[in-house]
mmCIF file of C-alpha atoms in Angstrom:
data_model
loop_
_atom_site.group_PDB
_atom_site.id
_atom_site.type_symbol
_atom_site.label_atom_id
_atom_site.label_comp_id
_atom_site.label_asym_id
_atom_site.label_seq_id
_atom_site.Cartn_x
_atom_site.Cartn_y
_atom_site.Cartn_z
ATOM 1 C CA UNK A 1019 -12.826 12.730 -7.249
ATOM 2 C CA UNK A 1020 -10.556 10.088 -6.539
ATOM 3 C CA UNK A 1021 -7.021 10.741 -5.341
ATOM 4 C CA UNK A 1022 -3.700 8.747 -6.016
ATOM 5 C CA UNK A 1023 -0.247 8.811 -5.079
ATOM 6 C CA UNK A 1024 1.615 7.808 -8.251
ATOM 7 C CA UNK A 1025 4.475 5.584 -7.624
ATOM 8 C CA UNK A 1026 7.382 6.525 -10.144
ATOM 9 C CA UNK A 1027 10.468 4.552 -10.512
ATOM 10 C CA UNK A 1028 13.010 6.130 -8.153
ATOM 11 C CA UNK A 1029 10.164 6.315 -5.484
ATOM 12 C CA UNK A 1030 8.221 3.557 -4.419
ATOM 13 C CA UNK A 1031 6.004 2.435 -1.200
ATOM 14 C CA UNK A 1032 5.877 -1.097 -2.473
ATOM 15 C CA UNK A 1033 8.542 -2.633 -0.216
ATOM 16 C CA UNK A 1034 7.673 -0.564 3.017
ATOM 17 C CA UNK A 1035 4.208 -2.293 2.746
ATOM 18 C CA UNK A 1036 5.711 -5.905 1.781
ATOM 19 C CA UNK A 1037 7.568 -5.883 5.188
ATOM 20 C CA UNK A 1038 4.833 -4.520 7.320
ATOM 21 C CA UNK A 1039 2.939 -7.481 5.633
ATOM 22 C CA UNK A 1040 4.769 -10.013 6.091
ATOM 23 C CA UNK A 1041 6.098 -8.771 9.327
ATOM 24 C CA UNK A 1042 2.062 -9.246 10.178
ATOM 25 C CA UNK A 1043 2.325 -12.669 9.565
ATOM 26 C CA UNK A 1044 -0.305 -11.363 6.422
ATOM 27 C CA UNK A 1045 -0.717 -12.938 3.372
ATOM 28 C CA UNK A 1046 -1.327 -10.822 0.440
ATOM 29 C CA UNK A 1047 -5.176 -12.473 -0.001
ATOM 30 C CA UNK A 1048 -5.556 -11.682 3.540
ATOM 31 C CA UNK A 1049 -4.384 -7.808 3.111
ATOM 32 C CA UNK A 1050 -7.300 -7.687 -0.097
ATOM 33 C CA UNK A 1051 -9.853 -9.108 2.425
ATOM 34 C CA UNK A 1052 -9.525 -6.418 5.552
ATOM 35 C CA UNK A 1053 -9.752 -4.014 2.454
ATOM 36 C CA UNK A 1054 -12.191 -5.316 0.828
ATOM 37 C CA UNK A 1055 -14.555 -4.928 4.322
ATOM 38 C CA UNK A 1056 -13.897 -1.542 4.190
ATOM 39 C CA UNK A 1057 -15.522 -1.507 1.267
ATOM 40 C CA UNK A 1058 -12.573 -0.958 -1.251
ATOM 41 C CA UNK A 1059 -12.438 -2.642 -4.281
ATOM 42 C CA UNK A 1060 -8.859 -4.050 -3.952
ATOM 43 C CA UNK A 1061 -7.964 -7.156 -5.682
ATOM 44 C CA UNK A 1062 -4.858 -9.460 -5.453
ATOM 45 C CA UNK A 1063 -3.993 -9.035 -8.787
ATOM 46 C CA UNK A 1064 -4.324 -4.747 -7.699
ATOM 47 C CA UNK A 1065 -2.433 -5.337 -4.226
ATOM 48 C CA UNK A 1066 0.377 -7.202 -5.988
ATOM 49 C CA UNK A 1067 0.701 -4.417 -8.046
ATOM 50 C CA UNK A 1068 0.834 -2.011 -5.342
ATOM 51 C CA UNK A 1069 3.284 -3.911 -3.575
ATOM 52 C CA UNK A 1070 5.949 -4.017 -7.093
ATOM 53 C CA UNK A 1071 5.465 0.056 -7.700
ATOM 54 C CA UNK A 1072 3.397 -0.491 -10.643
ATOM 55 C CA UNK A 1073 0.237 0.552 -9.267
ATOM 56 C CA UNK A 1074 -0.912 4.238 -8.036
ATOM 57 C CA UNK A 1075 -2.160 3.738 -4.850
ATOM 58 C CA UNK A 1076 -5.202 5.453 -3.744
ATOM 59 C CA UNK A 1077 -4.858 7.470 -0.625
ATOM 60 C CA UNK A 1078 -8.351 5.572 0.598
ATOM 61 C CA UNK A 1079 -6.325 2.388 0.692
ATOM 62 C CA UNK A 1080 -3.196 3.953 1.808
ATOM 63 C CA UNK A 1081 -5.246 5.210 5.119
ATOM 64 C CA UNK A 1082 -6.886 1.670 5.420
ATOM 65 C CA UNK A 1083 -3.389 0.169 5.096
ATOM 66 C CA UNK A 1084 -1.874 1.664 8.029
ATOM 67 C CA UNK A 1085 -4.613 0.227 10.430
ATOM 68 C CA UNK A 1086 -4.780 -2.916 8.654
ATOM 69 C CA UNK A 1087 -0.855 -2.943 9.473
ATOM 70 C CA UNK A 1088 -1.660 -1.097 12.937
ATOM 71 C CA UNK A 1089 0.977 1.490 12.048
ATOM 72 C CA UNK A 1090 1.878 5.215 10.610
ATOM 73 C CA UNK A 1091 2.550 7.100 7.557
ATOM 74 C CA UNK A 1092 5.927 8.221 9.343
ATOM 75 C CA UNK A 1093 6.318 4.400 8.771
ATOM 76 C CA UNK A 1094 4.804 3.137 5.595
ATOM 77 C CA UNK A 1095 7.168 6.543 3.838
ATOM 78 C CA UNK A 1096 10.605 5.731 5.891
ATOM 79 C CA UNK A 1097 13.480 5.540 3.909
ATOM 80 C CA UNK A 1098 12.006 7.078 1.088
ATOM 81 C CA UNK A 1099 13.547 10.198 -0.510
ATOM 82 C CA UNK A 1100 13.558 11.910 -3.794
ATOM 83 C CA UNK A 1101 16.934 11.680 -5.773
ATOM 84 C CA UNK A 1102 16.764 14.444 -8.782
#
């Protein structure tokens, strides 16, 4: 069974992974295609969508992200907290 993290309003990885992105000097296209060899089926139109909130990232691509980025989950989550 597949597993997601669901990205609700007041929490959100999207911007975490925009600036490890572009801090990589990473194009969005670029982030599908080191996916997509790892044999995830991430598209732009998907990774976009991750990257606004709007998407429920699987944890498969969450794990491929941080050594696509070449970083941590201590990373990817700072600065995120849950406000009741």
């Amino acid at each position: 069974m597949e597993q997601k993290l669901r990205q609700i309003n007041d929490v959100s990885l999207g911007n975490n992974l925009r600036n490890l992105r572009t801090s990589a000097n990473l194009t969005q296209e670029q982030v599908v295609a080191q996916l997509q060899l790892r044999n995830l089926s991430t598209t732009r139109s998907i990774y976009s969508q991750i990257e606004a909130g709007t998407y429920n990232i699987k944890i498969s691509e969450l794990i491929a992200l941080t050594e696509i980025f070449h970083t941590d989950f201590n990373t990817i989550f700072n600065g995120l907290s849950y406000n009741k």
